[in-house]
PDB file of C-alpha atoms in Angstrom:
ATOM      1  CA  UNK A   1       0.066  -0.074  -0.461  1.00  0.00           C
ATOM      2  CA  UNK A   2       3.085   2.253   0.601  1.00  0.00           C
ATOM      3  CA  UNK A   3       4.448   1.726  -2.513  1.00  0.00           C
ATOM      4  CA  UNK A   4       0.719   2.236  -3.934  1.00  0.00           C
ATOM      5  CA  UNK A   5       0.640   6.165  -2.450  1.00  0.00           C
ATOM      6  CA  UNK A   6       4.430   6.367  -3.042  1.00  0.00           C
ATOM      7  CA  UNK A   7       3.835   5.970  -6.683  1.00  0.00           C
ATOM      8  CA  UNK A   8       0.854   7.826  -6.855  1.00  0.00           C
ATOM      9  CA  UNK A   9       2.265  10.809  -5.323  1.00  0.00           C
ATOM     10  CA  UNK A  10       4.977  11.176  -7.332  1.00  0.00           C
ATOM     11  CA  UNK A  11       2.848  10.606 -11.052  1.00  0.00           C
ATOM     12  CA  UNK A  12       1.238  13.671  -9.230  1.00  0.00           C
ATOM     13  CA  UNK A  13       3.847  16.006  -8.838  1.00  0.00           C
ATOM     14  CA  UNK A  14       4.944  15.296 -12.053  1.00  0.00           C
ATOM     15  CA  UNK A  15       1.692  16.399 -13.104  1.00  0.00           C
ATOM     16  CA  UNK A  16       1.219  19.334 -11.524  1.00  0.00           C
ATOM     17  CA  UNK A  17       5.397  20.243 -12.705  1.00  0.00           C
ATOM     18  CA  UNK A  18       4.015  19.962 -16.274  1.00  0.00           C
ATOM     19  CA  UNK A  19       0.800  21.236 -16.005  1.00  0.00           C
ATOM     20  CA  UNK A  20       2.356  24.607 -13.583  1.00  0.00           C
ATOM     21  CA  UNK A  21       5.301  24.812 -17.206  1.00  0.00           C
ATOM     22  CA  UNK A  22       4.490  27.941 -19.148  1.00  0.00           C
ATOM     23  CA  UNK A  23       3.126  26.491 -22.714  1.00  0.00           C
ATOM     24  CA  UNK A  24       5.372  27.753 -25.017  1.00  0.00           C
ATOM     25  CA  UNK A  25       5.508  27.616 -28.563  1.00  0.00           C
ATOM     26  CA  UNK A  26       8.796  27.432 -30.366  1.00  0.00           C
ATOM     27  CA  UNK A  27       9.989  30.412 -31.941  1.00  0.00           C
ATOM     28  CA  UNK A  28      10.274  29.815 -36.075  1.00  0.00           C
ATOM     29  CA  UNK A  29      13.069  32.544 -36.193  1.00  0.00           C
ATOM     30  CA  UNK A  30      15.038  30.063 -33.654  1.00  0.00           C
ATOM     31  CA  UNK A  31      14.375  27.083 -34.608  1.00  0.00           C
ATOM     32  CA  UNK A  32      16.911  24.631 -36.083  1.00  0.00           C
ATOM     33  CA  UNK A  33      15.488  22.255 -38.772  1.00  0.00           C
ATOM     34  CA  UNK A  34      17.231  21.518 -41.457  1.00  0.00           C
ATOM     35  CA  UNK A  35      16.003  24.085 -43.632  1.00  0.00           C
ATOM     36  CA  UNK A  36      16.459  27.270 -41.241  1.00  0.00           C
ATOM     37  CA  UNK A  37      20.083  25.262 -40.315  1.00  0.00           C
ATOM     38  CA  UNK A  38      20.841  25.514 -44.308  1.00  0.00           C
ATOM     39  CA  UNK A  39      18.916  29.525 -44.105  1.00  0.00           C
ATOM     40  CA  UNK A  40      21.987  30.401 -41.192  1.00  0.00           C
ATOM     41  CA  UNK A  41      24.890  28.528 -43.268  1.00  0.00           C
ATOM     42  CA  UNK A  42      24.188  31.043 -46.299  1.00  0.00           C
ATOM     43  CA  UNK A  43      24.250  33.876 -44.113  1.00  0.00           C
ATOM     44  CA  UNK A  44      27.517  32.514 -42.037  1.00  0.00           C
ATOM     45  CA  UNK A  45      29.848  31.701 -45.507  1.00  0.00           C
ATOM     46  CA  UNK A  46      32.148  30.352 -43.193  1.00  0.00           C
ATOM     47  CA  UNK A  47      29.392  27.235 -41.475  1.00  0.00           C
ATOM     48  CA  UNK A  48      31.376  23.742 -42.262  1.00  0.00           C
ATOM     49  CA  UNK A  49      28.828  22.084 -44.176  1.00  0.00           C
ATOM     50  CA  UNK A  50      30.212  18.799 -43.344  1.00  0.00           C
ATOM     51  CA  UNK A  51      29.854  19.347 -39.557  1.00  0.00           C
ATOM     52  CA  UNK A  52      26.911  20.272 -36.976  1.00  0.00           C
ATOM     53  CA  UNK A  53      24.864  23.219 -37.467  1.00  0.00           C
ATOM     54  CA  UNK A  54      26.499  25.475 -34.921  1.00  0.00           C
ATOM     55  CA  UNK A  55      30.084  24.350 -36.133  1.00  0.00           C
ATOM     56  CA  UNK A  56      32.576  26.919 -38.131  1.00  0.00           C
ATOM     57  CA  UNK A  57      35.815  26.600 -39.615  1.00  0.00           C
ATOM     58  CA  UNK A  58      38.318  29.071 -39.594  1.00  0.00           C
ATOM     59  CA  UNK A  59      38.670  29.947 -43.313  1.00  0.00           C
ATOM     60  CA  UNK A  60      40.890  32.771 -45.130  1.00  0.00           C
ATOM     61  CA  UNK A  61      39.254  35.892 -46.330  1.00  0.00           C
ATOM     62  CA  UNK A  62      39.822  36.701 -49.627  1.00  0.00           C
ATOM     63  CA  UNK A  63      42.308  39.296 -50.494  1.00  0.00           C
ATOM     64  CA  UNK A  64      41.408  41.623 -53.448  1.00  0.00           C
ATOM     65  CA  UNK A  65      43.080  42.869 -55.802  1.00  0.00           C
ATOM     66  CA  UNK A  66      44.166  46.372 -55.174  1.00  0.00           C
ATOM     67  CA  UNK A  67      42.343  49.197 -57.798  1.00  0.00           C
ATOM     68  CA  UNK A  68      45.232  51.945 -57.319  1.00  0.00           C
ATOM     69  CA  UNK A  69      47.229  50.027 -59.669  1.00  0.00           C
ATOM     70  CA  UNK A  70      44.502  49.649 -62.654  1.00  0.00           C
ATOM     71  CA  UNK A  71      42.867  52.671 -64.963  1.00  0.00           C
ATOM     72  CA  UNK A  72      40.936  52.249 -68.150  1.00  0.00           C
ATOM     73  CA  UNK A  73      39.227  49.002 -69.027  1.00  0.00           C
ATOM     74  CA  UNK A  74      41.506  47.289 -66.613  1.00  0.00           C
ATOM     75  CA  UNK A  75      40.236  49.100 -63.195  1.00  0.00           C
ATOM     76  CA  UNK A  76      36.624  48.254 -64.571  1.00  0.00           C
ATOM     77  CA  UNK A  77      37.454  44.534 -64.962  1.00  0.00           C
ATOM     78  CA  UNK A  78      39.959  44.590 -61.902  1.00  0.00           C
ATOM     79  CA  UNK A  79      36.415  45.807 -60.281  1.00  0.00           C
ATOM     80  CA  UNK A  80      34.181  43.393 -61.603  1.00  0.00           C
ATOM     81  CA  UNK A  81      36.650  40.655 -60.547  1.00  0.00           C
ATOM     82  CA  UNK A  82      36.577  41.707 -56.895  1.00  0.00           C
ATOM     83  CA  UNK A  83      32.968  42.057 -57.367  1.00  0.00           C
ATOM     84  CA  UNK A  84      32.726  38.416 -58.865  1.00  0.00           C
ATOM     85  CA  UNK A  85      35.222  37.374 -55.526  1.00  0.00           C
ATOM     86  CA  UNK A  86      32.561  39.267 -53.282  1.00  0.00           C
ATOM     87  CA  UNK A  87      29.973  37.234 -53.794  1.00  0.00           C
ATOM     88  CA  UNK A  88      31.435  34.022 -54.339  1.00  0.00           C
ATOM     89  CA  UNK A  89      32.849  34.357 -50.736  1.00  0.00           C
ATOM     90  CA  UNK A  90      29.398  35.724 -49.741  1.00  0.00           C
ATOM     91  CA  UNK A  91      27.507  32.936 -51.516  1.00  0.00           C
ATOM     92  CA  UNK A  92      25.714  36.384 -53.096  1.00  0.00           C
ATOM     93  CA  UNK A  93      23.331  34.514 -56.068  1.00  0.00           C
ATOM     94  CA  UNK A  94      22.129  38.375 -56.602  1.00  0.00           C
ATOM     95  CA  UNK A  95      25.403  39.823 -56.981  1.00  0.00           C
ATOM     96  CA  UNK A  96      26.859  36.985 -59.366  1.00  0.00           C
ATOM     97  CA  UNK A  97      24.009  37.599 -61.466  1.00  0.00           C
ATOM     98  CA  UNK A  98      24.403  41.545 -61.636  1.00  0.00           C
ATOM     99  CA  UNK A  99      27.917  40.617 -63.043  1.00  0.00           C
ATOM    100  CA  UNK A 100      26.526  38.462 -65.555  1.00  0.00           C
ATOM    101  CA  UNK A 101      26.292  39.604 -69.359  1.00  0.00           C
ATOM    102  CA  UNK A 102      23.225  40.182 -71.126  1.00  0.00           C
ATOM    103  CA  UNK A 103      22.161  36.420 -72.325  1.00  0.00           C
ATOM    104  CA  UNK A 104      24.391  34.540 -69.926  1.00  0.00           C
ATOM    105  CA  UNK A 105      22.873  32.336 -67.846  1.00  0.00           C
ATOM    106  CA  UNK A 106      21.625  32.872 -64.484  1.00  0.00           C
ATOM    107  CA  UNK A 107      23.027  31.686 -61.753  1.00  0.00           C
ATOM    108  CA  UNK A 108      20.266  29.673 -59.064  1.00  0.00           C
ATOM    109  CA  UNK A 109      21.345  27.086 -56.330  1.00  0.00           C
ATOM    110  CA  UNK A 110      24.319  25.323 -55.888  1.00  0.00           C
ATOM    111  CA  UNK A 111      26.683  26.994 -57.671  1.00  0.00           C
ATOM    112  CA  UNK A 112      28.832  27.814 -54.683  1.00  0.00           C
ATOM    113  CA  UNK A 113      31.525  25.115 -53.458  1.00  0.00           C
ATOM    114  CA  UNK A 114      34.265  26.963 -53.681  1.00  0.00           C
ATOM    115  CA  UNK A 115      35.360  30.588 -53.319  1.00  0.00           C
ATOM    116  CA  UNK A 116      38.273  32.733 -54.684  1.00  0.00           C
ATOM    117  CA  UNK A 117      41.203  33.890 -51.913  1.00  0.00           C
ATOM    118  CA  UNK A 118      42.621  35.507 -54.631  1.00  0.00           C
ATOM    119  CA  UNK A 119      43.428  36.782 -57.848  1.00  0.00           C
ATOM    120  CA  UNK A 120      47.295  36.867 -58.547  1.00  0.00           C
ATOM    121  CA  UNK A 121      48.550  37.759 -61.837  1.00  0.00           C
ATOM    122  CA  UNK A 122      46.442  39.038 -64.495  1.00  0.00           C
ATOM    123  CA  UNK A 123      47.410  38.955 -68.448  1.00  0.00           C
ATOM    124  CA  UNK A 124      45.080  41.979 -70.415  1.00  0.00           C
ATOM    125  CA  UNK A 125      47.985  41.168 -73.257  1.00  0.00           C
ATOM    126  CA  UNK A 126      46.192  37.637 -74.043  1.00  0.00           C
ATOM    127  CA  UNK A 127      45.454  36.851 -77.657  1.00  0.00           C
ATOM    128  CA  UNK A 128      43.344  33.977 -77.606  1.00  0.00           C
ATOM    129  CA  UNK A 129      42.942  31.105 -79.631  1.00  0.00           C
ATOM    130  CA  UNK A 130      39.874  30.645 -81.280  1.00  0.00           C
ATOM    131  CA  UNK A 131      39.624  33.895 -81.135  1.00  0.00           C
ATOM    132  CA  UNK A 132      36.539  34.544 -78.759  1.00  0.00           C
ATOM    133  CA  UNK A 133      33.802  36.305 -79.656  1.00  0.00           C
ATOM    134  CA  UNK A 134      33.507  39.906 -80.910  1.00  0.00           C
ATOM    135  CA  UNK A 135      33.298  42.753 -78.099  1.00  0.00           C
ATOM    136  CA  UNK A 136      35.022  40.500 -75.642  1.00  0.00           C
ATOM    137  CA  UNK A 137      37.763  41.285 -73.658  1.00  0.00           C
ATOM    138  CA  UNK A 138      40.124  38.080 -72.841  1.00  0.00           C
ATOM    139  CA  UNK A 139      42.069  38.347 -69.151  1.00  0.00           C
ATOM    140  CA  UNK A 140      43.993  35.019 -68.046  1.00  0.00           C
ATOM    141  CA  UNK A 141      43.649  35.029 -64.742  1.00  0.00           C
ATOM    142  CA  UNK A 142      46.026  33.495 -62.157  1.00  0.00           C
ATOM    143  CA  UNK A 143      44.233  31.951 -58.741  1.00  0.00           C
ATOM    144  CA  UNK A 144      43.814  30.676 -55.797  1.00  0.00           C
ATOM    145  CA  UNK A 145      40.948  28.815 -54.262  1.00  0.00           C
ATOM    146  CA  UNK A 146      39.205  27.114 -51.473  1.00  0.00           C
ATOM    147  CA  UNK A 147      36.576  24.788 -51.223  1.00  0.00           C
ATOM    148  CA  UNK A 148      34.074  25.253 -48.408  1.00  0.00           C
ATOM    149  CA  UNK A 149      33.774  22.286 -46.894  1.00  0.00           C
ATOM    150  CA  UNK A 150      38.105  20.920 -46.803  1.00  0.00           C
ATOM    151  CA  UNK A 151      39.413  22.567 -43.990  1.00  0.00           C
ATOM    152  CA  UNK A 152      43.058  22.480 -45.590  1.00  0.00           C
ATOM    153  CA  UNK A 153      42.536  21.947 -49.009  1.00  0.00           C
ATOM    154  CA  UNK A 154      43.430  25.082 -51.446  1.00  0.00           C
ATOM    155  CA  UNK A 155      43.367  24.692 -55.035  1.00  0.00           C
ATOM    156  CA  UNK A 156      45.672  27.250 -57.719  1.00  0.00           C
ATOM    157  CA  UNK A 157      44.629  27.256 -61.251  1.00  0.00           C
ATOM    158  CA  UNK A 158      45.316  29.623 -64.100  1.00  0.00           C
ATOM    159  CA  UNK A 159      42.232  30.183 -66.516  1.00  0.00           C
ATOM    160  CA  UNK A 160      40.500  33.073 -69.265  1.00  0.00           C
ATOM    161  CA  UNK A 161      37.801  34.594 -68.362  1.00  0.00           C
ATOM    162  CA  UNK A 162      36.437  36.573 -70.890  1.00  0.00           C
ATOM    163  CA  UNK A 163      34.584  39.547 -70.441  1.00  0.00           C
ATOM    164  CA  UNK A 164      31.818  42.499 -72.575  1.00  0.00           C
ATOM    165  CA  UNK A 165      31.171  46.055 -71.730  1.00  0.00           C
ATOM    166  CA  UNK A 166      27.285  47.250 -71.033  1.00  0.00           C
ATOM    167  CA  UNK A 167      26.550  49.957 -69.558  1.00  0.00           C
ATOM    168  CA  UNK A 168      29.528  51.204 -68.693  1.00  0.00           C
ATOM    169  CA  UNK A 169      29.998  48.178 -66.283  1.00  0.00           C
ATOM    170  CA  UNK A 170      32.127  45.561 -67.246  1.00  0.00           C
ATOM    171  CA  UNK A 171      29.924  42.134 -67.044  1.00  0.00           C
ATOM    172  CA  UNK A 172      31.646  38.450 -66.630  1.00  0.00           C
ATOM    173  CA  UNK A 173      30.410  36.517 -70.263  1.00  0.00           C
ATOM    174  CA  UNK A 174      32.826  33.258 -69.672  1.00  0.00           C
ATOM    175  CA  UNK A 175      35.349  31.220 -68.579  1.00  0.00           C
ATOM    176  CA  UNK A 176      37.139  29.149 -70.745  1.00  0.00           C
ATOM    177  CA  UNK A 177      40.622  26.712 -70.472  1.00  0.00           C
ATOM    178  CA  UNK A 178      42.217  27.653 -73.460  1.00  0.00           C
ATOM    179  CA  UNK A 179      43.471  30.674 -74.678  1.00  0.00           C
TER     180      UNK A 179
END
């Protein structure tokens, strides 16, 4: 009988304690399901996609080109490259698409697997073969990139970037591995 009374007392105490707690609805801003975790990662570009939602990996910041070293068309292209680097680092689709030439396919989602750490050398004198479309300016760019979900891996590469002047701004047309 004592066990029965003790069990009833514990059960009653548990019920009273549960009822006395405020009925709180989870705040949707703080909810951490898969969808919201992805949104947080988009806002914090250095979040590691392979780890827990709250872990952050220290990634190197991009080093932008010194715009004071360029003038004329070269300056306009350097500004476009710096904006391109910033848009990739921040995973900003709108900013990236603003840099795209008319008729270039827009980037929507899933396009940010790595970002540029630096543009190390620009060659504005390149004469690609085959010749790029008329009205485009070819530039060979040596760069370093960092893959978001790898802690140590940095890649070095060189590519031909094509730009076109549209409405007074240099816009990105394409990249190629030939020149």
